[in-house]
């Protein structure tokens, strides 16, 4: 999440329209991360709103010790993790049923901008849809690790710090998640024992 430091300073000075410009500049990235972590468009929209409420409350106190985009990424992940914990508690109490589809077909696939053949586009769209559906089927803790490590590109240590677990736990969850994703996408592999 790249954010112009001048825009952040303008928000801190209370300049008219600066906060609106900051939200417009970062909204798509924040929503996309929420959507990947929560696997539910409605929950992602709610989480995105909560992120920007926190930004509005905290931007004045932002000291610039790290890039604003890094700070915003951390706020977004924390909001999503809180939402996942609440969801887990609600499910444990029997208040919520299973998950919802990760994305609607074609949500993130820009077919018009590519020069691939129609059959390649169809194959890619199918793989994207199956990958998103498989990711949505992972347990929340495994999905969080995959999104943060594989999609967002955080280090194992950063993921561990964000989730409040050890690096070993992150590695185990990631390995198990990869194994489950591979099985969902490719089916059982030769020599693989199915439980």
mmCIF file of C-alpha atoms in Angstrom:
data_model
loop_
_atom_site.group_PDB
_atom_site.id
_atom_site.type_symbol
_atom_site.label_atom_id
_atom_site.label_comp_id
_atom_site.label_asym_id
_atom_site.label_seq_id
_atom_site.Cartn_x
_atom_site.Cartn_y
_atom_site.Cartn_z
ATOM 1 C CA UNK A 1 0.000 0.000 0.000
ATOM 2 C CA UNK A 2 1.893 3.005 -1.285
ATOM 3 C CA UNK A 3 0.747 6.299 0.211
ATOM 4 C CA UNK A 4 2.185 9.722 -0.547
ATOM 5 C CA UNK A 5 3.742 11.036 2.713
ATOM 6 C CA UNK A 6 2.639 14.558 1.743
ATOM 7 C CA UNK A 7 -0.968 13.357 1.736
ATOM 8 C CA UNK A 8 -0.540 11.912 5.230
ATOM 9 C CA UNK A 9 0.940 15.199 6.471
ATOM 10 C CA UNK A 10 -1.962 17.078 4.867
ATOM 11 C CA UNK A 11 -4.372 14.838 6.817
ATOM 12 C CA UNK A 12 -2.468 15.518 10.014
ATOM 13 C CA UNK A 13 -2.710 19.275 9.390
ATOM 14 C CA UNK A 14 -6.467 18.914 8.850
ATOM 15 C CA UNK A 15 -6.437 20.178 5.275
ATOM 16 C CA UNK A 16 -9.822 20.078 3.578
ATOM 17 C CA UNK A 17 -10.279 17.001 1.406
ATOM 18 C CA UNK A 18 -7.003 15.368 2.458
ATOM 19 C CA UNK A 19 -8.601 12.533 4.420
ATOM 20 C CA UNK A 20 -11.043 11.889 1.592
ATOM 21 C CA UNK A 21 -8.129 11.740 -0.863
ATOM 22 C CA UNK A 22 -6.254 9.347 1.448
ATOM 23 C CA UNK A 23 -9.244 7.032 1.660
ATOM 24 C CA UNK A 24 -9.781 7.110 -2.115
ATOM 25 C CA UNK A 25 -6.087 6.352 -2.686
ATOM 26 C CA UNK A 26 -6.032 3.327 -0.382
ATOM 27 C CA UNK A 27 -9.585 1.970 -0.394
ATOM 28 C CA UNK A 28 -9.117 -0.640 -3.131
ATOM 29 C CA UNK A 29 -6.004 -2.120 -1.486
ATOM 30 C CA UNK A 30 -7.590 -2.209 1.962
ATOM 31 C CA UNK A 31 -10.794 -3.804 0.672
ATOM 32 C CA UNK A 32 -8.862 -6.377 -1.392
ATOM 33 C CA UNK A 33 -6.848 -7.452 1.645
ATOM 34 C CA UNK A 34 -9.991 -7.653 3.788
ATOM 35 C CA UNK A 35 -11.720 -9.675 1.093
ATOM 36 C CA UNK A 36 -8.843 -12.152 0.853
ATOM 37 C CA UNK A 37 -8.570 -12.567 4.612
ATOM 38 C CA UNK A 38 -12.278 -12.760 5.415
ATOM 39 C CA UNK A 39 -13.525 -14.525 2.261
ATOM 40 C CA UNK A 40 -16.844 -12.703 2.492
ATOM 41 C CA UNK A 41 -17.659 -9.498 0.583
ATOM 42 C CA UNK A 42 -20.023 -8.164 3.249
ATOM 43 C CA UNK A 43 -17.604 -8.794 6.096
ATOM 44 C CA UNK A 44 -14.804 -7.303 3.989
ATOM 45 C CA UNK A 45 -16.852 -4.137 3.451
ATOM 46 C CA UNK A 46 -17.533 -3.889 7.188
ATOM 47 C CA UNK A 47 -13.863 -4.472 8.005
ATOM 48 C CA UNK A 48 -12.783 -1.870 5.438
ATOM 49 C CA UNK A 49 -15.092 0.644 7.067
ATOM 50 C CA UNK A 50 -13.647 -0.188 10.486
ATOM 51 C CA UNK A 51 -10.107 0.259 9.132
ATOM 52 C CA UNK A 52 -10.894 3.759 7.932
ATOM 53 C CA UNK A 53 -12.641 4.653 11.187
ATOM 54 C CA UNK A 54 -9.399 3.691 12.948
ATOM 55 C CA UNK A 55 -7.369 5.663 10.417
ATOM 56 C CA UNK A 56 -9.488 8.763 11.017
ATOM 57 C CA UNK A 57 -9.029 8.400 14.780
ATOM 58 C CA UNK A 58 -5.306 7.671 14.635
ATOM 59 C CA UNK A 59 -3.809 9.560 11.693
ATOM 60 C CA UNK A 60 -2.936 12.521 13.919
ATOM 61 C CA UNK A 61 -0.857 10.244 16.137
ATOM 62 C CA UNK A 62 0.977 8.591 13.231
ATOM 63 C CA UNK A 63 4.646 9.368 13.909
ATOM 64 C CA UNK A 64 6.118 8.157 10.641
ATOM 65 C CA UNK A 65 8.471 5.608 12.208
ATOM 66 C CA UNK A 66 7.468 3.311 9.368
ATOM 67 C CA UNK A 67 5.827 3.973 6.031
ATOM 68 C CA UNK A 68 2.148 4.903 6.319
ATOM 69 C CA UNK A 69 1.293 2.057 3.949
ATOM 70 C CA UNK A 70 2.980 -0.410 6.298
ATOM 71 C CA UNK A 71 1.031 1.001 9.233
ATOM 72 C CA UNK A 72 -2.224 0.876 7.245
ATOM 73 C CA UNK A 73 -1.502 -2.739 6.249
ATOM 74 C CA UNK A 74 -0.991 -3.636 9.910
ATOM 75 C CA UNK A 75 -4.230 -1.901 10.944
ATOM 76 C CA UNK A 76 -6.097 -3.758 8.187
ATOM 77 C CA UNK A 77 -4.699 -7.151 9.185
ATOM 78 C CA UNK A 78 -5.515 -6.506 12.849
ATOM 79 C CA UNK A 79 -9.110 -5.540 12.015
ATOM 80 C CA UNK A 80 -9.469 -8.710 9.922
ATOM 81 C CA UNK A 81 -7.991 -10.919 12.626
ATOM 82 C CA UNK A 82 -10.434 -9.446 15.137
ATOM 83 C CA UNK A 83 -13.300 -10.147 12.727
ATOM 84 C CA UNK A 84 -12.084 -13.733 12.275
ATOM 85 C CA UNK A 85 -11.930 -14.250 16.050
ATOM 86 C CA UNK A 86 -15.467 -12.897 16.439
ATOM 87 C CA UNK A 87 -16.657 -15.158 13.632
ATOM 88 C CA UNK A 88 -15.053 -18.193 15.264
ATOM 89 C CA UNK A 89 -16.729 -17.392 18.581
ATOM 90 C CA UNK A 90 -20.089 -16.917 16.854
ATOM 91 C CA UNK A 91 -19.747 -20.242 15.042
ATOM 92 C CA UNK A 92 -18.752 -21.984 18.259
ATOM 93 C CA UNK A 93 -21.896 -20.581 19.857
ATOM 94 C CA UNK A 94 -23.955 -21.862 16.904
ATOM 95 C CA UNK A 95 -24.912 -18.384 15.738
ATOM 96 C CA UNK A 96 -23.362 -18.559 12.258
ATOM 97 C CA UNK A 97 -23.368 -21.262 9.601
ATOM 98 C CA UNK A 98 -20.524 -21.977 7.169
ATOM 99 C CA UNK A 99 -18.661 -19.536 4.946
ATOM 100 C CA UNK A 100 -19.643 -17.838 1.739
ATOM 101 C CA UNK A 101 -17.976 -17.959 -1.665
ATOM 102 C CA UNK A 102 -14.650 -16.128 -1.819
ATOM 103 C CA UNK A 103 -15.420 -14.160 -4.962
ATOM 104 C CA UNK A 104 -17.877 -13.830 -7.744
ATOM 105 C CA UNK A 105 -16.720 -15.196 -11.092
ATOM 106 C CA UNK A 106 -14.498 -12.698 -12.850
ATOM 107 C CA UNK A 107 -14.168 -10.334 -9.867
ATOM 108 C CA UNK A 108 -10.437 -9.855 -10.074
ATOM 109 C CA UNK A 109 -9.728 -11.074 -13.584
ATOM 110 C CA UNK A 110 -9.163 -8.306 -16.115
ATOM 111 C CA UNK A 111 -9.836 -10.252 -19.294
ATOM 112 C CA UNK A 112 -9.857 -7.220 -21.607
ATOM 113 C CA UNK A 113 -6.259 -6.212 -20.882
ATOM 114 C CA UNK A 114 -4.657 -9.471 -21.955
ATOM 115 C CA UNK A 115 -3.722 -10.789 -25.384
ATOM 116 C CA UNK A 116 -4.193 -14.458 -24.527
ATOM 117 C CA UNK A 117 -6.407 -16.704 -26.602
ATOM 118 C CA UNK A 118 -10.027 -17.233 -25.544
ATOM 119 C CA UNK A 119 -9.264 -20.785 -24.419
ATOM 120 C CA UNK A 120 -6.317 -19.569 -22.320
ATOM 121 C CA UNK A 121 -8.537 -16.870 -20.798
ATOM 122 C CA UNK A 122 -11.217 -19.426 -19.971
ATOM 123 C CA UNK A 123 -8.647 -21.735 -18.414
ATOM 124 C CA UNK A 124 -7.174 -18.877 -16.370
ATOM 125 C CA UNK A 125 -10.613 -17.702 -15.241
ATOM 126 C CA UNK A 126 -11.463 -21.251 -14.184
ATOM 127 C CA UNK A 127 -8.211 -21.603 -12.246
ATOM 128 C CA UNK A 128 -8.755 -18.243 -10.531
ATOM 129 C CA UNK A 129 -12.303 -19.183 -9.557
ATOM 130 C CA UNK A 130 -11.262 -22.614 -8.283
ATOM 131 C CA UNK A 131 -8.291 -21.128 -6.389
ATOM 132 C CA UNK A 132 -10.464 -18.502 -4.710
ATOM 133 C CA UNK A 133 -13.078 -21.103 -3.809
ATOM 134 C CA UNK A 134 -10.398 -23.422 -2.399
ATOM 135 C CA UNK A 135 -8.857 -20.590 -0.370
ATOM 136 C CA UNK A 136 -12.294 -19.754 1.044
ATOM 137 C CA UNK A 137 -12.725 -23.367 2.187
ATOM 138 C CA UNK A 138 -9.594 -23.288 4.328
ATOM 139 C CA UNK A 139 -10.043 -22.824 8.064
ATOM 140 C CA UNK A 140 -9.689 -19.171 9.040
ATOM 141 C CA UNK A 141 -6.269 -19.558 10.701
ATOM 142 C CA UNK A 142 -4.871 -21.345 7.638
ATOM 143 C CA UNK A 143 -6.410 -18.826 5.228
ATOM 144 C CA UNK A 144 -4.907 -15.943 7.216
ATOM 145 C CA UNK A 145 -1.438 -17.489 6.955
ATOM 146 C CA UNK A 146 -1.776 -18.112 3.203
ATOM 147 C CA UNK A 147 -3.054 -14.597 2.519
ATOM 148 C CA UNK A 148 -0.401 -12.891 4.638
ATOM 149 C CA UNK A 149 2.541 -15.049 3.558
ATOM 150 C CA UNK A 150 1.797 -15.996 -0.048
ATOM 151 C CA UNK A 151 -0.415 -13.197 -1.304
ATOM 152 C CA UNK A 152 0.712 -10.209 0.756
ATOM 153 C CA UNK A 153 4.351 -11.367 0.757
ATOM 154 C CA UNK A 154 5.056 -10.909 4.461
ATOM 155 C CA UNK A 155 7.933 -12.802 6.014
ATOM 156 C CA UNK A 156 7.314 -15.756 8.300
ATOM 157 C CA UNK A 157 8.405 -13.623 11.264
ATOM 158 C CA UNK A 158 6.008 -10.798 10.297
ATOM 159 C CA UNK A 159 3.110 -13.242 9.965
ATOM 160 C CA UNK A 160 3.978 -14.802 13.315
ATOM 161 C CA UNK A 161 4.069 -11.387 14.975
ATOM 162 C CA UNK A 162 0.734 -10.371 13.456
ATOM 163 C CA UNK A 163 -0.987 -13.594 14.450
ATOM 164 C CA UNK A 164 0.650 -13.857 17.863
ATOM 165 C CA UNK A 165 2.109 -17.307 17.219
ATOM 166 C CA UNK A 166 5.593 -18.701 16.725
ATOM 167 C CA UNK A 167 7.317 -18.919 13.359
ATOM 168 C CA UNK A 168 7.119 -22.712 13.627
ATOM 169 C CA UNK A 169 3.343 -22.526 13.926
ATOM 170 C CA UNK A 170 3.203 -20.312 10.837
ATOM 171 C CA UNK A 171 5.329 -22.793 8.881
ATOM 172 C CA UNK A 172 3.194 -25.750 9.950
ATOM 173 C CA UNK A 173 -0.065 -23.951 9.142
ATOM 174 C CA UNK A 174 1.313 -22.840 5.789
ATOM 175 C CA UNK A 175 2.477 -26.355 4.895
ATOM 176 C CA UNK A 176 -0.878 -27.863 5.857
ATOM 177 C CA UNK A 177 -2.751 -25.142 3.978
ATOM 178 C CA UNK A 178 -0.653 -25.708 0.854
ATOM 179 C CA UNK A 179 -1.308 -29.435 1.081
ATOM 180 C CA UNK A 180 -5.070 -28.862 1.388
ATOM 181 C CA UNK A 181 -5.103 -26.329 -1.457
ATOM 182 C CA UNK A 182 -3.130 -28.680 -3.688
ATOM 183 C CA UNK A 183 -5.561 -31.509 -2.929
ATOM 184 C CA UNK A 184 -8.582 -29.307 -3.623
ATOM 185 C CA UNK A 185 -7.155 -27.975 -6.875
ATOM 186 C CA UNK A 186 -5.353 -31.011 -8.258
ATOM 187 C CA UNK A 187 -6.900 -33.955 -6.443
ATOM 188 C CA UNK A 188 -4.850 -36.597 -4.637
ATOM 189 C CA UNK A 189 -1.277 -36.965 -5.873
ATOM 190 C CA UNK A 190 0.450 -40.311 -6.520
ATOM 191 C CA UNK A 191 1.690 -41.797 -3.258
ATOM 192 C CA UNK A 192 -0.338 -39.365 -1.148
ATOM 193 C CA UNK A 193 -2.250 -40.896 1.734
ATOM 194 C CA UNK A 194 -5.741 -39.429 2.194
ATOM 195 C CA UNK A 195 -7.056 -39.173 5.726
#
